[in-house]
Short mmCIF file of C-alpha atoms in Angstrom, two decimals:
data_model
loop_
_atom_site.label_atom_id
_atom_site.label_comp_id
_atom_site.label_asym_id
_atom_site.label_seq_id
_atom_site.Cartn_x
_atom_site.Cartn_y
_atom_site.Cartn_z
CA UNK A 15 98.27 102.01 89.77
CA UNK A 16 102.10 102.04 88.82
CA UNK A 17 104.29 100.85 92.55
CA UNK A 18 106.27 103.93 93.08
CA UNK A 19 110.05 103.41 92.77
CA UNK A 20 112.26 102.51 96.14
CA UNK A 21 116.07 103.22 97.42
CA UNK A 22 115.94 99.55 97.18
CA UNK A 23 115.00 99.39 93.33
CA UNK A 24 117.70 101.21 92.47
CA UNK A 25 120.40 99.33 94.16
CA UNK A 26 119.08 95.91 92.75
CA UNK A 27 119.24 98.17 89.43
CA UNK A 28 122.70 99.11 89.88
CA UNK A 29 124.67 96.10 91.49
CA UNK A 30 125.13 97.86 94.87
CA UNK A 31 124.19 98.57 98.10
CA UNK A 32 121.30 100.86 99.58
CA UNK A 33 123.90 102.56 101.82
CA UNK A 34 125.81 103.18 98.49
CA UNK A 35 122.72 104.53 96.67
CA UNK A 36 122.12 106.87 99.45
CA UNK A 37 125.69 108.50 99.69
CA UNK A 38 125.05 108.73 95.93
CA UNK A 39 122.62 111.13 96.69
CA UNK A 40 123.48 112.77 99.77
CA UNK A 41 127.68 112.60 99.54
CA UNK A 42 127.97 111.35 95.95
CA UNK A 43 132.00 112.96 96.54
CA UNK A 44 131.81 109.66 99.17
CA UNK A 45 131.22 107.37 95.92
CA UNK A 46 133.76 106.25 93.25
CA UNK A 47 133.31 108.06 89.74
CA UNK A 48 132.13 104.47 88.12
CA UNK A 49 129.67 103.37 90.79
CA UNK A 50 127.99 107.08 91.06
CA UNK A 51 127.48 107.17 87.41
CA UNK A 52 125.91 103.34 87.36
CA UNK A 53 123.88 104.19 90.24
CA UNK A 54 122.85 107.54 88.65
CA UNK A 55 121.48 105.62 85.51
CA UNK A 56 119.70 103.56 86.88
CA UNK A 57 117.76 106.42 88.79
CA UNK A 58 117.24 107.91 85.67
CA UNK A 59 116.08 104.73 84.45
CA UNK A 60 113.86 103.67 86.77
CA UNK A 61 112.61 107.53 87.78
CA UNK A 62 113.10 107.27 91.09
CA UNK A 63 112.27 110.22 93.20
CA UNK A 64 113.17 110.23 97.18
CA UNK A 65 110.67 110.56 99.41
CA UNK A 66 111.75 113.98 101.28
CA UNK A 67 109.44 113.67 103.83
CA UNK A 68 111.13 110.19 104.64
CA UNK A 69 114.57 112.16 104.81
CA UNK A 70 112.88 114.79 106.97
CA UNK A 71 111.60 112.27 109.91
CA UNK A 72 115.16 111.20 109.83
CA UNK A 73 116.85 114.34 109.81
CA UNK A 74 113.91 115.48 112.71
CA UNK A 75 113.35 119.18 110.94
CA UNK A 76 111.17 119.95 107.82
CA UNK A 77 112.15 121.94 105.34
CA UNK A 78 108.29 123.00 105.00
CA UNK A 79 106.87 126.52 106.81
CA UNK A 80 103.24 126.54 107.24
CA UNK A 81 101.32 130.45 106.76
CA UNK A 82 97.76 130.33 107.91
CA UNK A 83 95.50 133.64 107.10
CA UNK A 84 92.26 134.71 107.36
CA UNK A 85 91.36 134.88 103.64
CA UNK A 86 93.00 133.90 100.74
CA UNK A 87 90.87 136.01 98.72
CA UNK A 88 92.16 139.44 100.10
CA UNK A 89 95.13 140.55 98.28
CA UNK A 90 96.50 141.86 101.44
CA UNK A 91 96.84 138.32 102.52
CA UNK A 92 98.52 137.34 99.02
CA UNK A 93 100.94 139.97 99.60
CA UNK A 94 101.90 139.09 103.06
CA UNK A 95 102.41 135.27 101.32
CA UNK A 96 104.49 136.75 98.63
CA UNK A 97 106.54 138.66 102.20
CA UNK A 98 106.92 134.93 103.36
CA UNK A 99 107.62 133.12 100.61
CA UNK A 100 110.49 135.36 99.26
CA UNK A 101 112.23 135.09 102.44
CA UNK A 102 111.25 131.23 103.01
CA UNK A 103 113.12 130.31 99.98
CA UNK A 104 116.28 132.37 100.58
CA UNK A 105 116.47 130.24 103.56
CA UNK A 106 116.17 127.14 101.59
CA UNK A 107 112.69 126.04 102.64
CA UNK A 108 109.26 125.65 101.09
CA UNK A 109 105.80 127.83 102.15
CA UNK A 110 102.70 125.75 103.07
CA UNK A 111 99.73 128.10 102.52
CA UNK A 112 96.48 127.23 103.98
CA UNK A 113 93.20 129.45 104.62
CA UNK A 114 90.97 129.62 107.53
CA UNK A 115 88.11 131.61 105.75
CA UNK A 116 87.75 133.29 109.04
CA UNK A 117 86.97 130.40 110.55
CA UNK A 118 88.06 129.31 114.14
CA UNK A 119 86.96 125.12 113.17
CA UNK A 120 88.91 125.42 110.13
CA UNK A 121 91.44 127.14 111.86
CA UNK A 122 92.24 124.13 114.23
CA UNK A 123 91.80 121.31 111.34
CA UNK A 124 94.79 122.78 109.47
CA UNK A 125 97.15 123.23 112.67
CA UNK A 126 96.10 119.85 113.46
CA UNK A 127 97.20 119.31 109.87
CA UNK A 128 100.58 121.39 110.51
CA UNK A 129 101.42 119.20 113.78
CA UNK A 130 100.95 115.98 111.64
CA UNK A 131 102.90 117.41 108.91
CA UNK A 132 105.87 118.50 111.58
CA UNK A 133 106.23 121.70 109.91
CA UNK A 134 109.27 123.77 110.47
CA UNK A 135 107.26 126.55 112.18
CA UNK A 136 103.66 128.07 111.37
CA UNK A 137 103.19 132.05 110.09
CA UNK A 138 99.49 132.68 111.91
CA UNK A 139 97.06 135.26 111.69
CA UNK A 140 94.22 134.10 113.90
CA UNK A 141 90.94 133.68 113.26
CA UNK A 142 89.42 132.08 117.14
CA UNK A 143 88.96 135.39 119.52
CA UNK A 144 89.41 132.90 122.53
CA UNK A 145 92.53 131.92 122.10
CA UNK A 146 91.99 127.68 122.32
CA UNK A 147 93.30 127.27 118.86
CA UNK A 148 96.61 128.33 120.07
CA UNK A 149 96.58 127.10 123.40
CA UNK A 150 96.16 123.57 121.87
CA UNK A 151 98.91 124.19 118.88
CA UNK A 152 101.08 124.62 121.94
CA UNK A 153 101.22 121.43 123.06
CA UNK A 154 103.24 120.11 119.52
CA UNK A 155 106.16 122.66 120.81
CA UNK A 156 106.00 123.95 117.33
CA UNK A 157 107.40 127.20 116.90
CA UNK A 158 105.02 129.74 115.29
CA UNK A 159 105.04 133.68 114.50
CA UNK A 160 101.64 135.87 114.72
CA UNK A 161 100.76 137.69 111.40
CA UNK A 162 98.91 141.00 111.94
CA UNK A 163 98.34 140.37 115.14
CA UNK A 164 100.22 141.48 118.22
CA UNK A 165 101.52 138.98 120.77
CA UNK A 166 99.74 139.37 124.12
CA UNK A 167 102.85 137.34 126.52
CA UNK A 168 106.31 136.66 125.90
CA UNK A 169 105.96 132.91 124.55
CA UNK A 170 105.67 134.03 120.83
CA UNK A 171 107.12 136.80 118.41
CA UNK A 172 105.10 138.78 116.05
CA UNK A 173 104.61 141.11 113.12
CA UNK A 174 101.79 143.84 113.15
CA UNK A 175 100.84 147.28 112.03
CA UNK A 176 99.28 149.73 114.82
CA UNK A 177 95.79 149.51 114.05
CA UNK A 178 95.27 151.84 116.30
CA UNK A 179 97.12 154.71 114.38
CA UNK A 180 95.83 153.36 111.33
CA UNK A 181 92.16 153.75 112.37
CA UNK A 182 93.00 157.23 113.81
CA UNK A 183 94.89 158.77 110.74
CA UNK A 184 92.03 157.60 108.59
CA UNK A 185 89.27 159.10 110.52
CA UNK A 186 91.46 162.14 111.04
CA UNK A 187 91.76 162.50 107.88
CA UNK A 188 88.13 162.72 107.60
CA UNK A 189 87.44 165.39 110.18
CA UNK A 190 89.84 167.33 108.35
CA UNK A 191 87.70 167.67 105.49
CA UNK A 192 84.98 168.08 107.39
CA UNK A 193 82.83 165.48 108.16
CA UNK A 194 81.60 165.35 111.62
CA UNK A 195 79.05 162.19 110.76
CA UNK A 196 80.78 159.03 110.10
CA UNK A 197 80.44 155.51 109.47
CA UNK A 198 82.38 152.46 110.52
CA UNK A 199 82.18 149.66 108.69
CA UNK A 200 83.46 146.93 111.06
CA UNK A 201 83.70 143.13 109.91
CA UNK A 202 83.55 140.94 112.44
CA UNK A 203 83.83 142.61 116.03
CA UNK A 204 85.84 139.54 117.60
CA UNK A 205 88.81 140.22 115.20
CA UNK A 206 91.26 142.55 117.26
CA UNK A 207 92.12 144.51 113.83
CA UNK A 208 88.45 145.21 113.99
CA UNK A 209 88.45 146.42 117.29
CA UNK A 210 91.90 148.31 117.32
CA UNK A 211 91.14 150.34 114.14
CA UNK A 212 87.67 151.63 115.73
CA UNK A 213 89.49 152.28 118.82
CA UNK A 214 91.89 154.28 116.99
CA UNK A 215 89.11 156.24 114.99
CA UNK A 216 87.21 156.35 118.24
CA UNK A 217 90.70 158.67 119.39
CA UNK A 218 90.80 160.68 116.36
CA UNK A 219 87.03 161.87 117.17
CA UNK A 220 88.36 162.50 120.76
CA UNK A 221 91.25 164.67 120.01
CA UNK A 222 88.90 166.80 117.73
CA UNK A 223 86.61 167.56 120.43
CA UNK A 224 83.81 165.21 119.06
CA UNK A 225 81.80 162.56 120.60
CA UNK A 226 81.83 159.08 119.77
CA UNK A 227 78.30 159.35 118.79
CA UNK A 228 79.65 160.91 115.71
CA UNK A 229 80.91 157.43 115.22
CA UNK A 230 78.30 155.06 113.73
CA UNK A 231 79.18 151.50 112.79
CA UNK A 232 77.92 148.84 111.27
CA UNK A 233 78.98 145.17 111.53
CA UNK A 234 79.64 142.79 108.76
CA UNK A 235 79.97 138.98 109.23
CA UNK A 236 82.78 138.98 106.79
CA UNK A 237 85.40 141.25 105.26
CA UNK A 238 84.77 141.17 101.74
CA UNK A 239 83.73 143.00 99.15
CA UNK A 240 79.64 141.46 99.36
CA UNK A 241 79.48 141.78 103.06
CA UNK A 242 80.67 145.87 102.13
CA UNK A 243 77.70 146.12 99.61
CA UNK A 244 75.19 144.93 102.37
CA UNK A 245 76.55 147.58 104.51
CA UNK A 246 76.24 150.13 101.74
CA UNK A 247 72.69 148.79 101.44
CA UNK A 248 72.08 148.63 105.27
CA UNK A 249 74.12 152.71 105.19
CA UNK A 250 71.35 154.00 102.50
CA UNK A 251 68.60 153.22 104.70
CA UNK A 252 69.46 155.54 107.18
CA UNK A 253 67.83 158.41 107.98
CA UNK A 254 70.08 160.74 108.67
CA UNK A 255 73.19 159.40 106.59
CA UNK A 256 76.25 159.55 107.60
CA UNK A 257 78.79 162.15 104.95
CA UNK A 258 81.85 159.31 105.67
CA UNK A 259 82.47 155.91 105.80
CA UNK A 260 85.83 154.76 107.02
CA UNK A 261 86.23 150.59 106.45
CA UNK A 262 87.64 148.04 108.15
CA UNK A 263 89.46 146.94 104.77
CA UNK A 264 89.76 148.01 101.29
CA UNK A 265 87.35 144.60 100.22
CA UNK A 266 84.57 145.98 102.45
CA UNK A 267 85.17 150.15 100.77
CA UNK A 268 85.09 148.59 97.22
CA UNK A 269 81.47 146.89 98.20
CA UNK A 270 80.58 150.00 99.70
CA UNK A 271 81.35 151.73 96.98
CA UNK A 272 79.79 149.49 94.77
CA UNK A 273 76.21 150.16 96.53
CA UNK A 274 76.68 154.08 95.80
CA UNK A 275 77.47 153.65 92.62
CA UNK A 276 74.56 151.65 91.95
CA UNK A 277 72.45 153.92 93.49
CA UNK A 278 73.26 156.85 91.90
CA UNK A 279 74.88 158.65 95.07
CA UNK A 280 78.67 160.30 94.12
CA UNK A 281 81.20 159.73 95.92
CA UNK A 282 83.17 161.47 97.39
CA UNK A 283 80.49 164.50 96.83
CA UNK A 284 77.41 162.34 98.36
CA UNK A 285 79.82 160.24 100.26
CA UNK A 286 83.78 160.19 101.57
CA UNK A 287 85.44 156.65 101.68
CA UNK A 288 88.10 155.59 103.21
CA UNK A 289 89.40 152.00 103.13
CA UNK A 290 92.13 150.14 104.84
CA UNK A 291 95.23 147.61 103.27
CA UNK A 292 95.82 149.51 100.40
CA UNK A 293 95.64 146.32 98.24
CA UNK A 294 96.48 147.34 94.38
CA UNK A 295 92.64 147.10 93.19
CA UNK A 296 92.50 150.48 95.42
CA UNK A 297 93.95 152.55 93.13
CA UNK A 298 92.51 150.95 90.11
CA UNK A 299 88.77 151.37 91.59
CA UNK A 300 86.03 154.10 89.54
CA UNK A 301 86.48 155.90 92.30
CA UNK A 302 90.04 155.68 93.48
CA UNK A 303 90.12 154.43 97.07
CA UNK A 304 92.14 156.62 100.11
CA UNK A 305 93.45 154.23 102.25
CA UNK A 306 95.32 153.83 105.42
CA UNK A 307 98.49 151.35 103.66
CA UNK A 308 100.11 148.60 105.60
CA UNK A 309 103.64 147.24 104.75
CA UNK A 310 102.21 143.83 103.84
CA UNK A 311 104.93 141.68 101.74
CA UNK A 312 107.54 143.97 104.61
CA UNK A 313 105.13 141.92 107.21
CA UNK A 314 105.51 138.70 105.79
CA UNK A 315 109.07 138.35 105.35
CA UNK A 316 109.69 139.81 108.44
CA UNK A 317 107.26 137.20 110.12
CA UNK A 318 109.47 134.64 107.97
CA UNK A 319 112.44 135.89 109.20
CA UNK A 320 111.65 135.73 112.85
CA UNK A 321 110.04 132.03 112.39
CA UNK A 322 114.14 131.19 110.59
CA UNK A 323 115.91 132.84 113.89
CA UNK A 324 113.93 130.88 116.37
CA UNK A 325 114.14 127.56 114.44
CA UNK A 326 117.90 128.05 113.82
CA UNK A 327 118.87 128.56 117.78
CA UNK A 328 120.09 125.45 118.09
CA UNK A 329 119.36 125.46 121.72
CA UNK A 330 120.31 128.63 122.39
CA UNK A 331 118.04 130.93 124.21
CA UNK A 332 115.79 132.92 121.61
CA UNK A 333 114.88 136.44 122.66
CA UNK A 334 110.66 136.87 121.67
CA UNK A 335 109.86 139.90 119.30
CA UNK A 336 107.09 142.13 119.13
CA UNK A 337 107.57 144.28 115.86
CA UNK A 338 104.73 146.52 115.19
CA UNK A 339 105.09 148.88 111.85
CA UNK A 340 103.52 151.78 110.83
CA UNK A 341 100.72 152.62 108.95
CA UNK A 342 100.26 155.18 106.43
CA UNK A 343 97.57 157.40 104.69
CA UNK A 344 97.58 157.11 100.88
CA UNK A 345 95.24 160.14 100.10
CA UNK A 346 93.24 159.51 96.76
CA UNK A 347 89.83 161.21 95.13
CA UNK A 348 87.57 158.56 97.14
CA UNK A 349 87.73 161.44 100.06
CA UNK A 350 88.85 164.47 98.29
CA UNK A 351 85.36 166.34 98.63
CA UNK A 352 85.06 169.99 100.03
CA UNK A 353 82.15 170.46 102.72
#
């Protein structure tokens, strides 16, 4: 294996001294035109490449921001990393993007990687219901921002959508056209989204007079588009069938409809759907999906942007931020049945 190239190389290379190599590269305006343009050959010469994360344990602040989200896979997530990113490298600095598969151990190994690392600040959407994950991350006085998820206290800011208006303008929707028997597809119950969105479908019922026995849901282990086909599977065996389904996300409608599809049951004649996200395969589905839309790529910058104010205080006091957006209805023919 080839020995990587050192400060030290260079200035052997050169005739000069480290101190001179490194105001080369940091205040090369510091450096005589002669020396900076011997010392610059012979880092093209040699290829030397500074280590930054060297420079950054000197300097004591990264120029790396960590994002950690619950699925990779879910182009909600990808646009709420595209949010980040774009805002991340206005500011100069670099996105780390990791995935906890919603997974509370995996969840801890990569902010135990983030602490080691010394990251600027961490972009979270959590995946552990208790709370421990966070409660340890803590202790590295790291800053961080919560993704899609709304800060209980005052010792963090974050960036959500009201789940709870989402859920209750989708099922809304629903008894508008309607449908007095519907399914919720859930994901996991110990992810607040989860629980918020089925509160807010749980009001919707309410405000129409209707019981929340009218509310049926079943639970998926995941929030993709397989665990939404076993749903659709576990939904056909019913008895007495629900005429809706309203999903946690978009992942879980597509599986869901998936499972009609295959077994021959129209939608939205046999069926209504209703999904959640809005991600772009929505639209672009046989059946195009309704969903309840969240500002995703508007989340993740923002999150960014809150994670650059705190950093940047300099010691001065920063004021925590709970910013919760709206949701919004995108109406499309996955619901557009008349009953």
């Amino acid at each position: 294996m080839a020995q990587s190239v050192g400060i030290k190389d260079v200035a052997r290379a050169a005739g000069v001294s480290v101190g001179t190599v490194s105001n080369v590269i940091n205040r090369p305006d510091t450096v005589a035109a002669e020396t900076r343009a011997r010392v610059l050959s012979a880092i093209d010469r040699l290829g030397y490449v500074r280590s930054e994360s060297a420079r950054q344990l000197r300097a004591g602040r990264s120029r790396i921001m960590g994002l950690l989200v619950l699925d990779m896979g879910n182009p909600f997530f990808v646009d709420v990393a595209r949010g980040a990113e774009r805002a991340a490298r206005e500011a100069g600095l670099g996105v780390m993007v990791c995935n906890s598969a919603q997974s509370a151990g995996e969840e801890a190994e990569y902010l135990s990687l983030f602490a080691e690392q010394r990251v600027r600040g961490v972009l979270l959407t959590p995946a552990d219901a208790t709370g421990r994950n966070i409660e340890t991350f803590r202790r590295h006085n790291i800053p961080f921002v919560l993704v899609d998820r709304v800060a209980e206290g005052a010792t963090e800011c974050s960036v959500s959508v009201d789940d709870v208006a989402g859920g209750a303008l989708a099922v809304r929707h629903l008894i508008d056209a309607g449908h007095r028997s519907i399914a919720y597809v859930s994901g996991p119950p110990g992810l607040n989204q989860v629980r918020d969105r089925r509160t807010g479908a749980l009001n919707a019922l309410a405000e129409a007079g209707l019981g929340p026995e009218c509310l049926r849901e079943l639970p998926t282990e995941r929030l993709d588009v397989a665990a939404g086909r076993d749903a659709g599977a576990r939904l056909l065996g019913l008895a007495d069938r629900p005429t809706a389904v309203f999903c946690a996300n978009d992942l879980l409608a597509l599986g869901v409809l998936q499972a009609m599809y295959a077994a021959g049951i129209k939608v939205p004649d046999d069926l209504a759907i209703v999904g959640y996200d809005d991600i772009e395969f929505a639209a672009a589905a046989a059946v195009p999906l309704t969903s309840v839309r969240q500002p995703a790529v508007t989340m993740g910058a923002m999150a960014a942007e809150l994670l650059l104010e705190e950093t940047e205080a300099d010691g001065r006091r920063h004021e925590h931020r709970r910013v919760v957006l709206q949701p919004e209805l995108v109406v499309r023919r996955s619901s557009l049945s008349a009953r």
